[in-house]
Short mmCIF file of C-alpha atoms and ligand atoms in Angstrom, two decimals:
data_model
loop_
_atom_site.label_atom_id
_atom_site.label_comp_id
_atom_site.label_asym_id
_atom_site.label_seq_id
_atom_site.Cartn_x
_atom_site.Cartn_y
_atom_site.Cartn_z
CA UNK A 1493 15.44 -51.35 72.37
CA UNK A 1494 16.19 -50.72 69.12
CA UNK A 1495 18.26 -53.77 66.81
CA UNK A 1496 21.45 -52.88 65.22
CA UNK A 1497 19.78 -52.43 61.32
CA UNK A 1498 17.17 -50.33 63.16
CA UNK A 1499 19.67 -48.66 64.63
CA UNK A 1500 22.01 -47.86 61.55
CA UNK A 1501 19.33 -46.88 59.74
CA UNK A 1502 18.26 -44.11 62.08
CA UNK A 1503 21.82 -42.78 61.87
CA UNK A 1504 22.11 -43.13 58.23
CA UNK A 1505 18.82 -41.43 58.05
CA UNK A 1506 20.39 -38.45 59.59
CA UNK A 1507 23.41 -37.98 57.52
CA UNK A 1508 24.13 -36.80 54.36
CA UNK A 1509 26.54 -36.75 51.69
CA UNK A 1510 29.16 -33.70 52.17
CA UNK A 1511 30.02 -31.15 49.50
CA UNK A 1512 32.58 -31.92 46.96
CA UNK A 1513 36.05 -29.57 47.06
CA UNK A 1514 38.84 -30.17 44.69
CA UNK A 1515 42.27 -31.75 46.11
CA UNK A 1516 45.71 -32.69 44.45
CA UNK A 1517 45.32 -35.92 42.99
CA UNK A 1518 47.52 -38.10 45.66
CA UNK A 1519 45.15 -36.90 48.06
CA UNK A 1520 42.16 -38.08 46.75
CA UNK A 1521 43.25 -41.80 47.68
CA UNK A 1522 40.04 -44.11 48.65
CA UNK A 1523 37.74 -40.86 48.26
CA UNK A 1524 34.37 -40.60 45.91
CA UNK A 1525 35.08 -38.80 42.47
CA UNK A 1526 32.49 -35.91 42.12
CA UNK A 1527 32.72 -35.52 38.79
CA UNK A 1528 33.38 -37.40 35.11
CA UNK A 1529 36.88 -37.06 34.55
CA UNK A 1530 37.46 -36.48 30.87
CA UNK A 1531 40.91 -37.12 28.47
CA UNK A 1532 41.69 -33.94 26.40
CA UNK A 1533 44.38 -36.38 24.98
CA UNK A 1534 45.15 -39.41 23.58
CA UNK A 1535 46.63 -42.11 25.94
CA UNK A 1536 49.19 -43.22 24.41
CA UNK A 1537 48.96 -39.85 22.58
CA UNK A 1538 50.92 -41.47 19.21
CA UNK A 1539 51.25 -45.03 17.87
CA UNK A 1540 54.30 -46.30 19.68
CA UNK A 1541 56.82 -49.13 20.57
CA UNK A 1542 56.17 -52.00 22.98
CA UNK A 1543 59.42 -53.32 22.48
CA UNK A 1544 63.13 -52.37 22.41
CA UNK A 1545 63.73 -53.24 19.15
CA UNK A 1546 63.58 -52.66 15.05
CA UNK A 1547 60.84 -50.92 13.85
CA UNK A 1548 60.19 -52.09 9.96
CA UNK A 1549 57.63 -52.33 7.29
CA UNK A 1550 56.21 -55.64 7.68
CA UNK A 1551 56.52 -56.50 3.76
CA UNK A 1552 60.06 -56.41 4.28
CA UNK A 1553 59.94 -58.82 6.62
CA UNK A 1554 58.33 -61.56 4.10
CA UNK A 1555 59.68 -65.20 4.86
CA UNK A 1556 62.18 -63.80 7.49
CA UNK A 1557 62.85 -66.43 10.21
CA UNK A 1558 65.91 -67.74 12.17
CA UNK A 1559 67.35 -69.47 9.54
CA UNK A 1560 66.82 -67.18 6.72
CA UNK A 1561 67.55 -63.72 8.07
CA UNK A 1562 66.45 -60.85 6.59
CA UNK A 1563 68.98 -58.18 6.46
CA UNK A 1564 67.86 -54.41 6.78
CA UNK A 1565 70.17 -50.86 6.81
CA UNK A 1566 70.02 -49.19 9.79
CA UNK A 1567 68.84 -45.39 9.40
CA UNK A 1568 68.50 -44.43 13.08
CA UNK A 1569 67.87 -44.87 16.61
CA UNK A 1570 64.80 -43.48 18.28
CA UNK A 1571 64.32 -43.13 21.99
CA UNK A 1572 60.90 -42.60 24.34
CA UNK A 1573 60.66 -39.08 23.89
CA UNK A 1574 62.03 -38.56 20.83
CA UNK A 1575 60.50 -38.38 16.99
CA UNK A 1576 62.40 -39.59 14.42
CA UNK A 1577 63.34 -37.58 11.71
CA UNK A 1578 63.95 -40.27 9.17
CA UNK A 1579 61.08 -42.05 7.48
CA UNK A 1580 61.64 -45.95 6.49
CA UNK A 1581 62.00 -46.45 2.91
CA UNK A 1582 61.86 -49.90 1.90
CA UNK A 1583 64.69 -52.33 2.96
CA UNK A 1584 65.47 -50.44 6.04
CA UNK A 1585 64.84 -50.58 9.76
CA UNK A 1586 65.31 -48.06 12.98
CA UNK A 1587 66.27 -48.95 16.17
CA UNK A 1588 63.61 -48.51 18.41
CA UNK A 1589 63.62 -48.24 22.37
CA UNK A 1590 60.10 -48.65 24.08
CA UNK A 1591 57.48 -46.29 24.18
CA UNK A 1592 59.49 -44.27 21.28
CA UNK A 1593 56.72 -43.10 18.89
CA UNK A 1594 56.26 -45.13 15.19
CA UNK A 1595 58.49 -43.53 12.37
CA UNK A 1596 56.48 -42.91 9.78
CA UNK A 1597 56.61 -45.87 7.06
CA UNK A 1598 56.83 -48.27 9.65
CA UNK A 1599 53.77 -50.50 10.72
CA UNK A 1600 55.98 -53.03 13.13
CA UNK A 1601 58.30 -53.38 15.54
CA UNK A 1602 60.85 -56.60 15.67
CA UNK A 1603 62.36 -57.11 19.01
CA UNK A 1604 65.74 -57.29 19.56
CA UNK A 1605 65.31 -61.25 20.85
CA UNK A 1606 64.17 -61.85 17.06
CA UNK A 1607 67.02 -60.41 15.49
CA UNK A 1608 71.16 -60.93 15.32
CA UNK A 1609 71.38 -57.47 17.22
CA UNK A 1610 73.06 -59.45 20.01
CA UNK A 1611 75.90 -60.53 17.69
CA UNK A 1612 75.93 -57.77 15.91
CA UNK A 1613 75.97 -54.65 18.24
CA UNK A 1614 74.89 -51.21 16.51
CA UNK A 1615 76.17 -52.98 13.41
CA UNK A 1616 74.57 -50.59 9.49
CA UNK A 1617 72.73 -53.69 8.87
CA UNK A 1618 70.78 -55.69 11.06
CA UNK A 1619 69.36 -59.06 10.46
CA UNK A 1620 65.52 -59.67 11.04
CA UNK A 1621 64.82 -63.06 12.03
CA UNK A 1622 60.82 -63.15 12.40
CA UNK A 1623 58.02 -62.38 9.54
CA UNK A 1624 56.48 -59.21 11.59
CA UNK A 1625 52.41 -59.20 10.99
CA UNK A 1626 51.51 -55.12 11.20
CA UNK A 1627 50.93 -54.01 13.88
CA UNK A 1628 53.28 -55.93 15.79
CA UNK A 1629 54.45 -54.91 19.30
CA UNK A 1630 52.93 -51.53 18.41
CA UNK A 1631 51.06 -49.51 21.01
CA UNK A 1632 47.99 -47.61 19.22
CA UNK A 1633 47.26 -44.15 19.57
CA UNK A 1634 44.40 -43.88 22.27
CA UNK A 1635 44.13 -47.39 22.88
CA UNK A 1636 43.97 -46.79 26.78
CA UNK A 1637 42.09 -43.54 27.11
CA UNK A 1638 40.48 -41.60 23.47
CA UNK A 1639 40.59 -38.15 23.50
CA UNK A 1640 37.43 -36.93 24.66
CA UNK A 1641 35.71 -39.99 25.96
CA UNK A 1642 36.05 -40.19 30.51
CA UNK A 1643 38.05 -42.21 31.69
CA UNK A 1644 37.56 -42.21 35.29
CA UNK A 1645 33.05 -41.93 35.96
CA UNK A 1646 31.75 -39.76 38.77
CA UNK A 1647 31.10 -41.83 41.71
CA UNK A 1648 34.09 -44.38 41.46
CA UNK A 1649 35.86 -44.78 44.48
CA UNK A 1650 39.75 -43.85 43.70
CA UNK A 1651 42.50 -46.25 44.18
CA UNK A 1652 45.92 -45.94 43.42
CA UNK A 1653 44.92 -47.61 39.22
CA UNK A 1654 42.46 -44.69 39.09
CA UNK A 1655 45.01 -42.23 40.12
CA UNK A 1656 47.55 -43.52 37.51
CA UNK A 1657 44.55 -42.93 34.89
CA UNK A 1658 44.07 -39.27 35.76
CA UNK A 1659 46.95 -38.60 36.01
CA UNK A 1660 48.13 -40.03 32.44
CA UNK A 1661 45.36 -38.04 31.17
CA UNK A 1662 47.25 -34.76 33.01
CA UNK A 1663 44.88 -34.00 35.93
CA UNK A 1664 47.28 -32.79 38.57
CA UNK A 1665 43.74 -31.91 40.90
CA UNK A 1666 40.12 -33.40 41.01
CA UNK A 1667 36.73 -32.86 42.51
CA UNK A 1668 36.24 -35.38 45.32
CA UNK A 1669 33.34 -35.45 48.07
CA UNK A 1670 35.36 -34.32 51.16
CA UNK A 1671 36.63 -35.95 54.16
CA UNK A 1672 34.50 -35.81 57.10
CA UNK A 1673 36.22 -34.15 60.03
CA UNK A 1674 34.95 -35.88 63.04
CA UNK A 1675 35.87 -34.36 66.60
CA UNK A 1676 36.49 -37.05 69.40
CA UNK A 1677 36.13 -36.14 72.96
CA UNK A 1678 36.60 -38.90 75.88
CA UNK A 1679 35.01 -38.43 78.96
CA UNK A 1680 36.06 -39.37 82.41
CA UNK A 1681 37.31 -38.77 85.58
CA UNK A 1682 39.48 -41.75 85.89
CA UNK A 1683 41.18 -40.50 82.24
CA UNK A 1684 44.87 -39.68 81.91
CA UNK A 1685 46.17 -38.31 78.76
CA UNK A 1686 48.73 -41.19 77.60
CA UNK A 1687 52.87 -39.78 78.23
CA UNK A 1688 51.43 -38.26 81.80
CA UNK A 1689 52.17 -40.05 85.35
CA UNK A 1690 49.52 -42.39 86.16
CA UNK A 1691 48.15 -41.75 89.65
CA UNK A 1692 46.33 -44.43 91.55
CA UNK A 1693 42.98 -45.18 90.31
CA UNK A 1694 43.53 -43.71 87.11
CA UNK A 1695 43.89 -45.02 83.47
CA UNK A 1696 45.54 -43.92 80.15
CA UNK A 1697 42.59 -42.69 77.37
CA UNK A 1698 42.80 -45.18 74.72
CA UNK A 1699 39.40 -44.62 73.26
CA UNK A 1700 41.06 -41.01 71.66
CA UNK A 1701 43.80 -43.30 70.49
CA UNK A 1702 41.61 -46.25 68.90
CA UNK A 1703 38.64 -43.88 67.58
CA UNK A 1704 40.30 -41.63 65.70
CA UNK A 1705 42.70 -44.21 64.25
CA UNK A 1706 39.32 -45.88 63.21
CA UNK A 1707 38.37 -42.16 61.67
CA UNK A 1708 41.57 -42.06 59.61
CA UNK A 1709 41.47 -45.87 58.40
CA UNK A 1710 38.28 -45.39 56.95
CA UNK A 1711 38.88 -41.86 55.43
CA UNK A 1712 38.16 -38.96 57.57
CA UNK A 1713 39.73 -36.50 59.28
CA UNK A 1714 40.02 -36.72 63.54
CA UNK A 1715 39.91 -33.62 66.02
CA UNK A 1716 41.12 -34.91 68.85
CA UNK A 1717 39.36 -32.66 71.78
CA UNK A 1718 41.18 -34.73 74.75
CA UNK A 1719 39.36 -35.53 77.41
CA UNK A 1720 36.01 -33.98 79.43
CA UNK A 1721 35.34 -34.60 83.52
CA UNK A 1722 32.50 -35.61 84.35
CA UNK A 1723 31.52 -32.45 84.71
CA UNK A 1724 28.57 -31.16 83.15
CA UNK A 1725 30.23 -27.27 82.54
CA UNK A 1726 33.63 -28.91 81.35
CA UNK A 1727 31.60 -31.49 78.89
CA UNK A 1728 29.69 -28.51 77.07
CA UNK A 1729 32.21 -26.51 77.41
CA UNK A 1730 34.58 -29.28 75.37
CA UNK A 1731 31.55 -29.80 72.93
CA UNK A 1732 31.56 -26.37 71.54
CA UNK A 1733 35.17 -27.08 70.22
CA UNK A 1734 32.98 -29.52 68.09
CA UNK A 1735 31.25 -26.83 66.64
CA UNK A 1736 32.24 -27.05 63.08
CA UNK A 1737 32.92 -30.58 62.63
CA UNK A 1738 30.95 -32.89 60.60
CA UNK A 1739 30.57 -35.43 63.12
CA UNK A 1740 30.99 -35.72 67.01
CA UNK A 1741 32.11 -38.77 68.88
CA UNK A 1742 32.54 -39.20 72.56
CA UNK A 1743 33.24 -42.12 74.17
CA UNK A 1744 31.81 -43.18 77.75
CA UNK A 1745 29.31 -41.47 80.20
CA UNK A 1746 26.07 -43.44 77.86
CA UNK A 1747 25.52 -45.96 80.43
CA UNK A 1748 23.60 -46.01 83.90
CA UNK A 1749 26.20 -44.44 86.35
CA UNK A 1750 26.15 -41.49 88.22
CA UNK A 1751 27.87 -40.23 86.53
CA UNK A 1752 27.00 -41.15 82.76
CA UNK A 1753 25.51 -37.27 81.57
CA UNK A 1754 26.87 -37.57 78.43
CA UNK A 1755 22.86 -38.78 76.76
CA UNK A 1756 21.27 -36.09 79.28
CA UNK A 1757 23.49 -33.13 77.69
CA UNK A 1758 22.82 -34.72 74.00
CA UNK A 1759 19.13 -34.95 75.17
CA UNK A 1760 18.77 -31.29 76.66
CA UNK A 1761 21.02 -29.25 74.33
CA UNK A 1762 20.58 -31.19 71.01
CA UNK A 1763 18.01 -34.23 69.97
CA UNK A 1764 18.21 -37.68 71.56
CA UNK A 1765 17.46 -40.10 68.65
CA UNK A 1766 17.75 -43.08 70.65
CA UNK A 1767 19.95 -43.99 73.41
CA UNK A 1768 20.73 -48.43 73.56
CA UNK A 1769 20.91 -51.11 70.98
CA UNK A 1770 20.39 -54.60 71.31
CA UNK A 1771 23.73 -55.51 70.90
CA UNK A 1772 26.78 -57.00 73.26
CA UNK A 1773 29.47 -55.49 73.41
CA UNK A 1774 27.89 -52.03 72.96
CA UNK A 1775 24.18 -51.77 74.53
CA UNK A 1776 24.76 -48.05 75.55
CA UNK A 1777 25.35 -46.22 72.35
CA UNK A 1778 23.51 -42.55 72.21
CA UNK A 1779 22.82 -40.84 68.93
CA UNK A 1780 21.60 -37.69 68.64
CA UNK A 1781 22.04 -34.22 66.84
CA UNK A 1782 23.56 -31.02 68.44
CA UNK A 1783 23.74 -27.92 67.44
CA UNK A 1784 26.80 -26.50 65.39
CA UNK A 1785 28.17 -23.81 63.32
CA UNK A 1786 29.54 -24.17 59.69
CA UNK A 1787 32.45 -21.74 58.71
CA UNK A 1788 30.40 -19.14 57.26
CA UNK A 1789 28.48 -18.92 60.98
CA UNK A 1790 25.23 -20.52 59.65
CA UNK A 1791 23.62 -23.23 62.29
CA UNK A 1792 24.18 -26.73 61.34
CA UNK A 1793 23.13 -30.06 63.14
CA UNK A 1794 26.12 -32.50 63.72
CA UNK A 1795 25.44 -36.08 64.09
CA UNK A 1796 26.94 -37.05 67.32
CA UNK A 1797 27.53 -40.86 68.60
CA UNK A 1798 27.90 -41.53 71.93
CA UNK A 1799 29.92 -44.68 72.15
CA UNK A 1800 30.31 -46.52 74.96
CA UNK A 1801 33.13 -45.95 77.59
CA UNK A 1802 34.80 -49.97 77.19
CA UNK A 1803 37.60 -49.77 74.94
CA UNK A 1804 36.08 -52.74 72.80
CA UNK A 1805 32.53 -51.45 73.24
CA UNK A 1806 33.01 -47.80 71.86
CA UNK A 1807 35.70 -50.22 68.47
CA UNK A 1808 32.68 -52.56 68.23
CA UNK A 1809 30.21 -49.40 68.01
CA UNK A 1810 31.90 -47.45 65.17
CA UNK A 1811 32.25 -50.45 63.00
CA UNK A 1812 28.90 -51.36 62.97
CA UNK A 1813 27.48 -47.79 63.70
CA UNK A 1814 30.02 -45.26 63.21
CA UNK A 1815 32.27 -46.53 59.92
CA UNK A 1816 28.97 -46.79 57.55
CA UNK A 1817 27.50 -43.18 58.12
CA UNK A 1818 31.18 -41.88 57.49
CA UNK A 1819 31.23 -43.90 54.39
CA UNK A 1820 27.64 -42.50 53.30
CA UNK A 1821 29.00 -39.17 54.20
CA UNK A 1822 32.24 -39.17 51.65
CA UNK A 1823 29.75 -40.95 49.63
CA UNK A 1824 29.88 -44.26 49.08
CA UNK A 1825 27.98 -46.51 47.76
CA UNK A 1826 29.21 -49.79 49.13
CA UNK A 1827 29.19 -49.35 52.75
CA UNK A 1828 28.43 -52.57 54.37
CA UNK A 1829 31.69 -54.44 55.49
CA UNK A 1830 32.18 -58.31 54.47
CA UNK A 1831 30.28 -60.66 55.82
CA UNK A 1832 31.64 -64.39 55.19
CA UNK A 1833 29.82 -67.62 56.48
CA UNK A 1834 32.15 -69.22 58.67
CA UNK A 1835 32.20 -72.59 60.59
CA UNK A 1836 32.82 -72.13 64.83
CA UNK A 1837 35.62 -73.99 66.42
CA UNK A 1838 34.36 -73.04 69.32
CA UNK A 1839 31.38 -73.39 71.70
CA UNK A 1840 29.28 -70.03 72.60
CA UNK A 1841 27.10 -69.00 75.22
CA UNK A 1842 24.84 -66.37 74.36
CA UNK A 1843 23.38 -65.35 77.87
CA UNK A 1844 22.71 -61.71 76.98
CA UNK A 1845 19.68 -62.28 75.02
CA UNK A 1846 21.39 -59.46 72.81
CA UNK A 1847 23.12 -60.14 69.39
CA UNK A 1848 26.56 -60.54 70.11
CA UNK A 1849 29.30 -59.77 68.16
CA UNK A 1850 32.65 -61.98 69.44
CA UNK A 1851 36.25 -61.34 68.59
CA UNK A 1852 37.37 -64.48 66.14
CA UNK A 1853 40.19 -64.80 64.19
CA UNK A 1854 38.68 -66.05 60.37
CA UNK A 1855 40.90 -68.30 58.29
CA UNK A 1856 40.31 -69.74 55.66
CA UNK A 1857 41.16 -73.71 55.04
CA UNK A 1858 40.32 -76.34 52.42
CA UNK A 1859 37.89 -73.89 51.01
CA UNK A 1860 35.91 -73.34 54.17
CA UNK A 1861 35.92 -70.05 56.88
CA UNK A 1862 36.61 -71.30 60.21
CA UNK A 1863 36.08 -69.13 63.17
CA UNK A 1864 37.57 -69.33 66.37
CA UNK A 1865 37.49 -66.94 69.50
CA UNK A 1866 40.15 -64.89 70.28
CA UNK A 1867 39.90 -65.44 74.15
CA UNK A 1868 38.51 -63.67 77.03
CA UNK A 1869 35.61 -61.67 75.51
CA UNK A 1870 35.13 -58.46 78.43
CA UNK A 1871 34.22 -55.69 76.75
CA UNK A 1872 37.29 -53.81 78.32
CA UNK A 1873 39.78 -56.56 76.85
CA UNK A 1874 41.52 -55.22 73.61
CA UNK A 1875 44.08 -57.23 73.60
CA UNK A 1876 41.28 -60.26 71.76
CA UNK A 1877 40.35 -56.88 69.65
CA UNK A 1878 44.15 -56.47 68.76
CA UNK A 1879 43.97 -60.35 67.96
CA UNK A 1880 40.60 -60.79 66.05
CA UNK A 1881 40.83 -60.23 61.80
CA UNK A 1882 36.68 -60.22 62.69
CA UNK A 1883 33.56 -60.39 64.40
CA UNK A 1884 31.18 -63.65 64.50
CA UNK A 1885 27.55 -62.72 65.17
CA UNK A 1886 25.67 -64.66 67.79
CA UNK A 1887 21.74 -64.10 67.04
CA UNK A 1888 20.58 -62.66 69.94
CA UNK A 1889 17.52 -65.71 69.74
CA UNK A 1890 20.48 -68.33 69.92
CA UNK A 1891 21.29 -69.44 73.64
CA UNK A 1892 24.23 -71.72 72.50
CA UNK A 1893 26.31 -72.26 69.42
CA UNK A 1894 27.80 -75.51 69.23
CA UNK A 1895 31.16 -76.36 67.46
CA UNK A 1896 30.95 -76.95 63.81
CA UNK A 1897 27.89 -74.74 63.51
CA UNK A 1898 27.63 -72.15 60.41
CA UNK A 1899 27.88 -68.62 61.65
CA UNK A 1900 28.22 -64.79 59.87
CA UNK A 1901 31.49 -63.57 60.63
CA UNK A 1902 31.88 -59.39 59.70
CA UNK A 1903 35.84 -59.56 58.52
CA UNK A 1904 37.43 -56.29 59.81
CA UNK A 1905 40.30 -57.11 57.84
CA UNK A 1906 40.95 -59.51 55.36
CA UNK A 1907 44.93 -60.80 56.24
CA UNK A 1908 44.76 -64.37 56.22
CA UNK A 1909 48.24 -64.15 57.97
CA UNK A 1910 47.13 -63.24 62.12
CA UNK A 1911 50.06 -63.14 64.42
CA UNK A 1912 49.49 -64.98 67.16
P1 AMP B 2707 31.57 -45.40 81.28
O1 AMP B 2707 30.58 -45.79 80.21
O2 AMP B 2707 31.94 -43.99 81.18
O3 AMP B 2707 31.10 -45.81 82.61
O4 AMP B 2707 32.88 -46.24 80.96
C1 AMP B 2707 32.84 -47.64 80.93
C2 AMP B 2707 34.24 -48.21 81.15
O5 AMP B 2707 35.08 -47.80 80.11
C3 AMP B 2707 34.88 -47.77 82.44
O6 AMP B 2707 35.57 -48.86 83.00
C4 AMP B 2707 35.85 -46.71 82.00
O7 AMP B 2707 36.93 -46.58 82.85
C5 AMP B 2707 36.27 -47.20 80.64
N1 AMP B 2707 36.67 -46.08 79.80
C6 AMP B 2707 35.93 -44.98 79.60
N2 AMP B 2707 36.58 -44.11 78.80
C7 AMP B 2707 37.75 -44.69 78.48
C8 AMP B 2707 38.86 -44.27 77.68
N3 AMP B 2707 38.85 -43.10 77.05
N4 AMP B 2707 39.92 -45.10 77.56
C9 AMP B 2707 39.91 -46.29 78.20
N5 AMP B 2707 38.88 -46.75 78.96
C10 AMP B 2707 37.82 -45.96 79.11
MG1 MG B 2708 32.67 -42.69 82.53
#
């Protein structure tokens, strides 16, 4: 049985990057920039204000100061937006809001703090009350992004600071790798589509719900297919809606049952990779390729992950399993999730002689991680999923772990806040 870095690596081994597409810029949030993005302008495009305030030739300022006020004649008032017509000529001054461009003849900008202004409301003169240095509170031409240089490199990873950069440099589109859409099929006879009576011996299909809210967090695009008997004709026949996704996931029918065909379809019609990993919760997982058709009716291979039918199982799976080849897929670079060492306040059996992976909530105190469980740990409880900010990793070679010892603890999120 394979371990879970064997395991990932046999699925990352199978997927690749996806083409790039171009989308509007707001779109691109947390996806992979496929190409340099270059400034045919200057950010700022002119030298401009950083203050509301007087802009001046500093020599005229000489000596000013709070006590010996330097008085200079208004000649105008200059908004963002706006040029000014006027140019300053020694002795004078024009009010200047911020962001307004430099009139030409002046090299500073006074702020209206540092001058009577307040006393003295749109007054023809207006007292300076600080020496200015050039180049005071003035914003340079290009001093974010120079014409021609990129400001955003191929390969970053866009977040709402690179957005704000593109778009300042007046990209209203860009050339990202694209979103994996990833079809998600449950499978069971006992499944009941959530919003539907429940009949006796039945249960609602949470594993659509949790999966593909799993595909969205981390960037891709769900197909939700519903949910397959366990029927062999009704599973391939829900399968072939899968055709032209990127990526298949079905949850339950991997494990020893009767009733479990969901490996023996993936093994007959497609390629088994391997089917178990030495890992609790989460032992069953299937990974194989089937057969698929892009748009343009060409034959493609789609990854396909059989998660586990346990509502924690088939979360636990696509973080470890799952989340990375989606990230490699929009690629990423950085794919691996934080790992933190963290100190148990709890003791831990570990009877499965598997690496297990237990729901904790992480917090951080007096510069330490402490980790503590989250409560009963069945692999059908979500309720200690819905609890846990993370995951603390029992070696699979450790029988116990005593309170106080130093574990690895995978954060699935990072809120120190957990409300319990
Ligand atoms: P299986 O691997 O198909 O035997 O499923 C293992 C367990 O997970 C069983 O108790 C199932 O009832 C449960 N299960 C399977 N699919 C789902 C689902 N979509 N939502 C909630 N529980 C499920
Ligand atoms: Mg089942």
């Amino acid at each position: 049985m394979l371990s879970v870095e064997e395991a990932l690596q046999k699925i990352l081994d199978e997927v690749d990057v996806l083409e790039a597409e171009y989308v509007l810029l707001l779109d691109s949030l947390g996806q992979v920039l496929a190409e340099d993005i270059k400034s045919g302008i200057n950010v700022p495009p002119l030298d401009n204000s950083a203050m509301d305030g007087f802009a001046v030739r500093s020599e005229d300022t000489q000596n000013a100061g709070e006590k010996t006020p330097k008085l200079l004649r208004v000649v105008d008032t200059v908004l963002a937006g706006s040029i000014s017509k006027k140019e300053l000529t020694p002795g004078t001054a024009i009010r200047i809001m911020t962001g307004a461009p430099l009139p030409r003849g002046a090299d500073s900008v006074v702020q209206f703090e540092h001058t009577d202004e307040g006393k003295n409301k749109n007054a023809a003169r207006i007292g300076i009350m600080e020496q200015a240095r050039p180049g005071l509170n003035v914003r340079k031409a290009g001093e974010d992004i120079t014409r021609g240089t990129i400001a955003v490199k191929k390969g970053t990873v866009i977040r709402p600071a690179e957005i704000g950069l593109i778009a300042s440099a007046g990209h209203s589109k860009v050339k990202v790798t694209r979103r994996p859409v990833v079809a998600v099929l449950s499978t069971g006879n006992e499944l009941v589509e959530t919003g539907e009576p429940l009949p006796e011996g039945k249960i609602y299909d949470s594993n659509a719900y949790s999966i593909a809210a799993l595909v969205k967090r981390y960037g891709g695009i769900p197909k939700v297919l519903g949910i397959a008997r366990d029927d062999e004709a009704e599973l391939v026949e829900k399968l072939k809606q899968a055709q032209d996704a990127d990526m298949v996931l079905t949850t339950g029918g991997v494990s020893m049952g009767d009733y479990d065909m969901v490996k023996d379809i993936l093994a007959r019609d497609g390629r088994i990779v391997f089917w178990q990993v030495r890992v609790k919760p989460g032992k069953p997982l299937a990974f194989g390729k089937i057969k698929g058709r892009d748009k343009n009716g060409r034959e493609t291979s789609i990854p396909h992950l059989g998660l586990p039918g346990n509502a924690v199982s088939c979360m636990v799976s696509f973080e470890l399993f799952v989340r990375p080849a989606l990230l490699k897929m929009m690629g990423k670079k950085n794919i691996a999730k934080p790992v933190v060492e963290a100190i148990m306040e709890d003791n831990v059996k570990n009877e499965a002689g598997r690496r297990l992976y237990d729901r904790a909530i992480i917090e951080k105190r007096d510069d330490h991680y402490y980790a503590r469980l989250t409560g009963p740990q069945g692999s059908g409880v979500l309720t200690s999923m819905a609890m846990a900010n993370g995951l603390v990793l029992i070696p699979e070679e450790k029988l116990t772990i005593k309170k106080g010892d130093t574990v690895h603890a995978l954060m699935l999120d990072w809120n120190e806040e957990v409300n319990i």
